[in-house]
Amino acid sequence: MEILKDIDGIRSARKGFETQTTGLVATMGYLHEGHLALMRQAKRENERVVVTIFVNPKQFSPTEDLSSYPRDLDRDLSLLRTEGVDLVFVPDVETIYPADFQTVVSVTQVAKPLEGAHRPTHFDGVTTVVAKLFNIIQPTRAYFGQKDAQQSIVIKQMVRDLNFALEIVIGPTVREPDGLALSSRNKYLDSRQRAAATVLVRSLRAAETLWLSGIRNGEALRAQMMETLSSEPLANPDYVSAADPETLVEFEDSIPVKSGVLLSMAVFFGHTRLIDNFLLSSNPETSQ
Ligand code: AMP
């Protein structure tokens, strides 16, 4: 497994495998099974797998957890070796953002609501770094998790708008046995908060049950999620949403028969903010 820190190194490594398909998994490290599942999928579908580990300062606001974001590069690298990853790109901040860096890649509409409304600078940071990583690595396919549903939608929009010549593949959310979605930030939870954090998936399931019983009303789905969340004293909801899965526009009341719905939420436990979502299809066979 090759480990590279600089862009020239990547460019010359790429010359050796230009004719091979390459799958990219971009991460902020502190790897868990959610990341590893994306890498395994990338390995099945491509001849080479490239992983990037970069805690991107531009996607954190000044009040967020950049300095405390969990890091363990040695452990990450040994997991990546076990997975048979071919190349790891671990750039320094100055490599990605030299002192005279001036460009912002900004998706204007689907980046606005939900996470974008609560973290106004977040997606500009994500799309700027992901555009750079696409240009540096030039993968055939790039893998992202359904866990960050809006991020996947924003990146797909950027790829279409800027004509990146690659395919975006979305992998399913990987969960703990009790349903909590895996996240590097779960590490921040104390034992009481960790037990309480299953309320995210419980409230998504409660709204899913309504959906499967035929309820097609955005407000009713949000109310159900909010009601379940409010049963948990340690949970402090930031938002709940029942939105159009393509435009992310909130469904106010009735949801068109043919439309699916993206149920999503962000919930604080103390200072730790967790997100989760279910993508429900109008055809229950294909819901996630
Ligand atoms: P991060 O390191 O949090 O930036 O995540 C890197 C990639 O892994 C993103 O595409 C995430 O959506 C994805 N990811 C994170 N957690 C999970 C999970 N529990 N299941 C599936 N994918 C995930």
Short mmCIF file of C-alpha atoms and ligand atoms in Angstrom, two decimals:
data_model
loop_
_atom_site.label_atom_id
_atom_site.label_comp_id
_atom_site.label_asym_id
_atom_site.label_seq_id
_atom_site.Cartn_x
_atom_site.Cartn_y
_atom_site.Cartn_z
CA MET A 1 0.00 0.00 0.00
CA GLU A 2 1.43 3.33 -1.06
CA ILE A 3 1.03 6.29 1.32
CA LEU A 4 1.51 9.70 -0.27
CA LYS A 5 1.32 13.22 1.14
CA ASP A 6 1.93 15.38 -1.92
CA ILE A 7 0.10 16.01 -5.17
CA ASP A 8 3.13 15.45 -7.46
CA GLY A 9 3.52 12.01 -5.90
CA ILE A 10 -0.11 11.19 -6.73
CA ARG A 11 0.31 12.45 -10.27
CA SER A 12 3.30 10.18 -10.91
CA ALA A 13 1.65 7.22 -9.16
CA ARG A 14 -1.39 7.70 -11.40
CA LYS A 15 0.80 7.37 -14.52
CA GLY A 16 1.38 3.74 -13.48
CA PHE A 17 -2.32 2.86 -13.47
CA GLU A 18 -3.93 5.19 -15.98
CA THR A 19 -5.57 2.31 -17.87
CA GLN A 20 -7.12 0.79 -14.72
CA THR A 21 -10.46 1.68 -13.16
CA THR A 22 -10.03 3.50 -9.85
CA GLY A 23 -12.51 3.77 -6.99
CA LEU A 24 -12.09 6.69 -4.59
CA VAL A 25 -13.29 6.81 -0.98
CA ALA A 26 -12.77 10.27 0.53
CA THR A 27 -12.75 10.32 4.34
CA MET A 28 -11.78 12.43 7.33
CA GLY A 29 -10.20 9.37 8.96
CA TYR A 30 -10.93 7.73 12.32
CA LEU A 31 -12.24 4.92 10.16
CA HIS A 32 -15.15 2.65 11.04
CA GLU A 33 -17.17 -0.07 9.32
CA GLY A 34 -19.17 2.55 7.39
CA HIS A 35 -15.99 3.73 5.68
CA LEU A 36 -14.69 0.19 5.24
CA ALA A 37 -17.94 -0.97 3.60
CA LEU A 38 -17.49 1.77 0.96
CA MET A 39 -13.91 0.60 0.37
CA ARG A 40 -15.01 -3.02 -0.05
CA GLN A 41 -17.63 -1.95 -2.56
CA ALA A 42 -15.02 0.16 -4.38
CA LYS A 43 -12.68 -2.85 -4.45
CA ARG A 44 -15.36 -5.10 -5.94
CA GLU A 45 -16.19 -2.60 -8.66
CA ASN A 46 -12.74 -1.23 -9.61
CA GLU A 47 -9.23 -2.47 -10.33
CA ARG A 48 -7.67 -0.07 -7.82
CA VAL A 49 -8.88 1.65 -4.66
CA VAL A 50 -7.62 5.03 -3.49
CA VAL A 51 -8.55 6.38 -0.04
CA THR A 52 -8.02 9.95 1.09
CA ILE A 53 -7.75 10.96 4.74
CA PHE A 54 -8.08 14.71 5.23
CA VAL A 55 -9.84 16.56 8.04
CA ASN A 56 -11.02 19.45 5.88
CA PRO A 57 -10.96 22.70 7.88
CA LYS A 58 -13.18 24.49 5.35
CA GLN A 59 -16.21 22.33 6.18
CA PHE A 60 -16.10 23.22 9.90
CA SER A 61 -17.41 26.54 11.19
CA PRO A 62 -15.29 28.35 13.81
CA THR A 63 -17.61 27.07 16.59
CA GLU A 64 -17.45 23.43 15.46
CA ASP A 65 -15.20 20.53 16.46
CA LEU A 66 -12.24 20.84 14.04
CA SER A 67 -9.55 20.81 16.73
CA SER A 68 -11.12 17.95 18.69
CA TYR A 69 -12.17 15.87 15.65
CA PRO A 70 -10.92 12.33 16.44
CA ARG A 71 -7.75 11.22 14.64
CA ASP A 72 -5.72 8.00 14.71
CA LEU A 73 -3.65 7.71 11.54
CA ASP A 74 -1.69 4.59 12.56
CA ARG A 75 -4.87 2.65 13.27
CA ASP A 76 -6.46 3.95 10.04
CA LEU A 77 -3.47 2.86 7.95
CA SER A 78 -3.44 -0.62 9.43
CA LEU A 79 -7.20 -0.99 8.68
CA LEU A 80 -6.56 0.18 5.11
CA ARG A 81 -3.77 -2.39 4.68
CA THR A 82 -6.14 -5.13 5.84
CA GLU A 83 -8.72 -3.99 3.30
CA GLY A 84 -6.19 -4.19 0.46
CA VAL A 85 -6.35 -0.50 -0.41
CA ASP A 86 -3.76 0.39 -3.07
CA LEU A 87 -3.03 4.04 -2.37
CA VAL A 88 -3.70 6.40 0.53
CA PHE A 89 -3.50 10.17 0.09
CA VAL A 90 -2.90 11.93 3.42
CA PRO A 91 -2.21 15.57 2.54
CA ASP A 92 -1.37 18.37 4.97
CA VAL A 93 -3.73 21.35 5.14
CA GLU A 94 -1.09 23.53 3.36
CA THR A 95 -0.96 21.06 0.46
CA ILE A 96 -4.70 21.34 -0.15
CA TYR A 97 -5.00 25.03 0.75
CA PRO A 98 -1.75 26.89 0.04
CA ALA A 99 -1.53 30.42 1.44
CA ASP A 100 -2.86 32.06 -1.76
CA PHE A 101 -5.85 29.71 -2.18
CA GLN A 102 -8.88 31.71 -3.43
CA THR A 103 -11.49 29.46 -5.04
CA VAL A 104 -14.83 28.27 -3.69
CA VAL A 105 -16.98 25.62 -5.35
CA SER A 106 -20.56 26.32 -4.32
CA VAL A 107 -23.76 24.44 -5.14
CA THR A 108 -26.53 26.99 -4.81
CA GLN A 109 -29.86 25.16 -4.29
CA VAL A 110 -29.70 21.64 -2.86
CA ALA A 111 -26.96 22.79 -0.47
CA LYS A 112 -29.23 25.45 1.09
CA PRO A 113 -31.79 23.62 3.31
CA LEU A 114 -31.28 21.07 6.14
CA GLU A 115 -27.57 20.79 6.97
CA GLY A 116 -26.89 23.86 4.81
CA ALA A 117 -29.38 25.96 6.80
CA HIS A 118 -27.86 24.92 10.13
CA ARG A 119 -24.21 24.88 9.00
CA PRO A 120 -24.10 27.72 6.41
CA THR A 121 -20.44 27.33 5.34
CA HIS A 122 -20.35 23.53 5.49
CA PHE A 123 -21.19 22.46 1.94
CA ASP A 124 -18.96 25.06 0.25
CA GLY A 125 -16.13 23.44 2.20
CA VAL A 126 -17.23 19.96 1.16
CA THR A 127 -17.67 20.72 -2.55
CA THR A 128 -14.43 22.70 -2.72
CA VAL A 129 -12.36 19.87 -1.25
CA VAL A 130 -14.18 17.10 -3.13
CA ALA A 131 -13.70 18.93 -6.45
CA LYS A 132 -9.98 19.18 -5.67
CA LEU A 133 -9.77 15.50 -4.71
CA PHE A 134 -11.56 14.52 -7.95
CA ASN A 135 -9.03 16.57 -9.95
CA ILE A 136 -6.06 15.18 -8.05
CA ILE A 137 -7.08 11.49 -8.01
CA GLN A 138 -9.19 11.42 -11.23
CA PRO A 139 -11.14 8.31 -10.18
CA THR A 140 -13.51 6.29 -12.37
CA ARG A 141 -15.98 6.09 -9.50
CA ALA A 142 -16.26 7.88 -6.17
CA TYR A 143 -18.08 6.31 -3.22
CA PHE A 144 -20.12 8.22 -0.63
CA GLY A 145 -22.41 7.06 2.18
CA GLN A 146 -26.19 7.42 2.37
CA LYS A 147 -25.52 8.38 6.02
CA ASP A 148 -24.72 11.88 4.71
CA ALA A 149 -27.71 12.00 2.36
CA GLN A 150 -27.60 15.69 1.52
CA GLN A 151 -23.84 15.57 0.96
CA SER A 152 -24.37 12.85 -1.65
CA ILE A 153 -27.06 14.91 -3.39
CA VAL A 154 -24.90 18.05 -3.36
CA ILE A 155 -21.89 16.18 -4.77
CA LYS A 156 -23.97 14.57 -7.52
CA GLN A 157 -25.23 18.04 -8.47
CA MET A 158 -21.67 19.40 -8.58
CA VAL A 159 -20.53 16.49 -10.77
CA ARG A 160 -23.37 17.13 -13.23
CA ASP A 161 -22.90 20.89 -13.23
CA LEU A 162 -19.11 20.84 -13.63
CA ASN A 163 -18.95 17.81 -15.97
CA PHE A 164 -16.63 15.72 -13.84
CA ALA A 165 -16.02 12.51 -15.81
CA LEU A 166 -16.76 10.04 -13.06
CA GLU A 167 -19.60 8.08 -11.52
CA ILE A 168 -20.91 8.75 -8.00
CA VAL A 169 -21.90 5.60 -6.12
CA ILE A 170 -23.86 5.77 -2.86
CA GLY A 171 -23.40 2.98 -0.29
CA PRO A 172 -26.03 2.13 2.35
CA THR A 173 -25.75 3.42 5.93
CA VAL A 174 -23.90 1.00 8.19
CA ARG A 175 -25.36 0.75 11.71
CA GLU A 176 -24.50 -0.65 15.11
CA PRO A 177 -26.55 -3.70 16.16
CA ASP A 178 -28.91 -1.39 18.08
CA GLY A 179 -29.47 0.77 14.98
CA LEU A 180 -27.24 3.78 15.72
CA ALA A 181 -25.57 4.88 12.47
CA LEU A 182 -21.80 4.56 12.69
CA SER A 183 -20.04 7.92 12.88
CA SER A 184 -16.60 9.07 13.97
CA ARG A 185 -18.45 11.51 16.24
CA ASN A 186 -20.11 8.67 18.23
CA LYS A 187 -16.82 8.59 20.15
CA TYR A 188 -17.80 11.87 21.87
CA LEU A 189 -20.89 10.31 23.53
CA ASP A 190 -20.75 9.28 27.18
CA SER A 191 -22.51 6.03 28.10
CA ARG A 192 -25.87 7.66 28.87
CA GLN A 193 -25.80 9.69 25.67
CA ARG A 194 -24.77 6.61 23.69
CA ALA A 195 -27.81 4.72 24.99
CA ALA A 196 -30.06 7.72 24.26
CA ALA A 197 -28.68 8.13 20.72
CA THR A 198 -30.72 5.20 19.40
CA VAL A 199 -33.64 7.63 19.48
CA LEU A 200 -32.62 8.87 16.00
CA VAL A 201 -33.21 5.51 14.32
CA ARG A 202 -36.21 4.84 16.54
CA SER A 203 -37.90 8.05 15.42
CA LEU A 204 -37.05 7.33 11.75
CA ARG A 205 -38.60 3.87 12.13
CA ALA A 206 -41.72 5.34 13.74
CA ALA A 207 -42.19 7.69 10.76
CA GLU A 208 -41.42 4.83 8.36
CA THR A 209 -44.23 2.81 9.97
CA LEU A 210 -46.63 5.69 9.25
CA TRP A 211 -45.37 5.86 5.66
CA LEU A 212 -45.83 2.12 5.17
CA SER A 213 -49.36 2.39 6.55
CA GLY A 214 -50.10 4.81 3.71
CA ILE A 215 -49.69 8.22 5.41
CA ARG A 216 -48.52 10.70 2.74
CA ASN A 217 -48.34 13.88 4.77
CA GLY A 218 -45.04 15.67 5.41
CA GLU A 219 -46.23 17.40 8.59
CA ALA A 220 -47.51 14.11 10.06
CA LEU A 221 -44.16 12.39 9.38
CA ARG A 222 -42.20 15.25 10.99
CA ALA A 223 -44.57 15.32 13.98
CA GLN A 224 -44.06 11.58 14.50
CA MET A 225 -40.26 11.96 14.45
CA MET A 226 -40.42 14.93 16.82
CA GLU A 227 -42.70 13.09 19.21
CA THR A 228 -40.32 10.12 19.44
CA LEU A 229 -37.32 12.44 19.87
CA SER A 230 -39.04 14.33 22.67
CA SER A 231 -39.46 11.06 24.61
CA GLU A 232 -35.67 11.12 25.13
CA PRO A 233 -34.61 13.80 27.65
CA LEU A 234 -30.94 13.82 26.54
CA ALA A 235 -31.86 14.47 22.88
CA ASN A 236 -32.04 18.08 21.70
CA PRO A 237 -33.32 18.15 18.10
CA ASP A 238 -31.75 20.66 15.69
CA TYR A 239 -34.20 19.83 12.89
CA VAL A 240 -36.40 17.07 11.51
CA SER A 241 -37.33 16.95 7.86
CA ALA A 242 -39.57 15.12 5.40
CA ALA A 243 -38.39 16.40 2.04
CA ASP A 244 -38.40 15.64 -1.66
CA PRO A 245 -35.42 13.27 -2.14
CA GLU A 246 -34.21 15.13 -5.26
CA THR A 247 -34.84 18.81 -4.60
CA LEU A 248 -34.79 18.60 -0.76
CA VAL A 249 -37.78 20.94 -0.70
CA GLU A 250 -39.82 20.23 2.44
CA PHE A 251 -43.19 18.53 1.93
CA GLU A 252 -45.67 20.74 3.75
CA ASP A 253 -48.67 18.44 3.78
CA SER A 254 -49.67 16.03 1.05
CA ILE A 255 -46.91 14.08 -0.70
CA PRO A 256 -47.53 13.14 -4.36
CA VAL A 257 -48.40 9.45 -4.80
CA LYS A 258 -45.41 8.69 -7.02
CA SER A 259 -42.89 10.54 -4.86
CA GLY A 260 -40.54 9.06 -2.28
CA VAL A 261 -39.47 10.99 0.79
CA LEU A 262 -36.16 11.68 2.51
CA LEU A 263 -36.68 11.64 6.28
CA SER A 264 -33.72 13.26 7.99
CA MET A 265 -32.72 14.84 11.26
CA ALA A 266 -29.91 16.36 13.28
CA VAL A 267 -29.97 15.94 17.05
CA PHE A 268 -27.65 17.23 19.77
CA PHE A 269 -26.57 15.13 22.75
CA GLY A 270 -24.70 17.67 24.82
CA HIS A 271 -22.25 19.26 22.34
CA THR A 272 -22.31 16.26 20.00
CA ARG A 273 -24.47 16.66 16.92
CA LEU A 274 -25.59 13.45 15.19
CA ILE A 275 -27.42 13.10 11.87
CA ASP A 276 -29.36 10.23 10.35
CA ASN A 277 -31.89 9.63 7.57
CA PHE A 278 -34.12 7.10 5.84
CA LEU A 279 -34.80 7.32 2.12
CA LEU A 280 -38.30 5.91 1.60
CA SER A 281 -39.51 5.02 -1.83
CA SER A 282 -43.11 5.19 -3.08
CA ASN A 283 -42.44 1.52 -3.84
CA PRO A 284 -41.65 -0.13 -0.44
CA GLU A 285 -39.50 -2.81 -2.13
CA THR A 286 -36.80 -0.26 -2.94
CA SER A 287 -36.73 1.81 0.30
CA GLN A 288 -33.51 2.07 2.28
P1 AMP B 1 -16.39 11.14 6.92
O1 AMP B 1 -15.08 10.53 7.28
O2 AMP B 1 -17.34 11.26 8.07
O3 AMP B 1 -16.25 12.38 6.09
O4 AMP B 1 -17.10 10.07 5.95
C1 AMP B 1 -16.48 9.63 4.77
C2 AMP B 1 -17.49 8.89 3.93
O5 AMP B 1 -18.00 7.77 4.66
C3 AMP B 1 -18.69 9.75 3.55
O6 AMP B 1 -19.07 9.45 2.20
C4 AMP B 1 -19.75 9.31 4.52
O7 AMP B 1 -21.06 9.47 4.03
C5 AMP B 1 -19.41 7.83 4.66
N1 AMP B 1 -19.96 7.30 5.91
C6 AMP B 1 -19.79 7.80 7.17
N2 AMP B 1 -20.48 7.09 8.07
C7 AMP B 1 -21.11 6.10 7.37
C8 AMP B 1 -22.00 5.03 7.72
N3 AMP B 1 -22.36 4.83 8.97
N4 AMP B 1 -22.44 4.22 6.73
C9 AMP B 1 -22.07 4.42 5.45
N5 AMP B 1 -21.24 5.41 5.03
C10 AMP B 1 -20.78 6.24 5.98
#
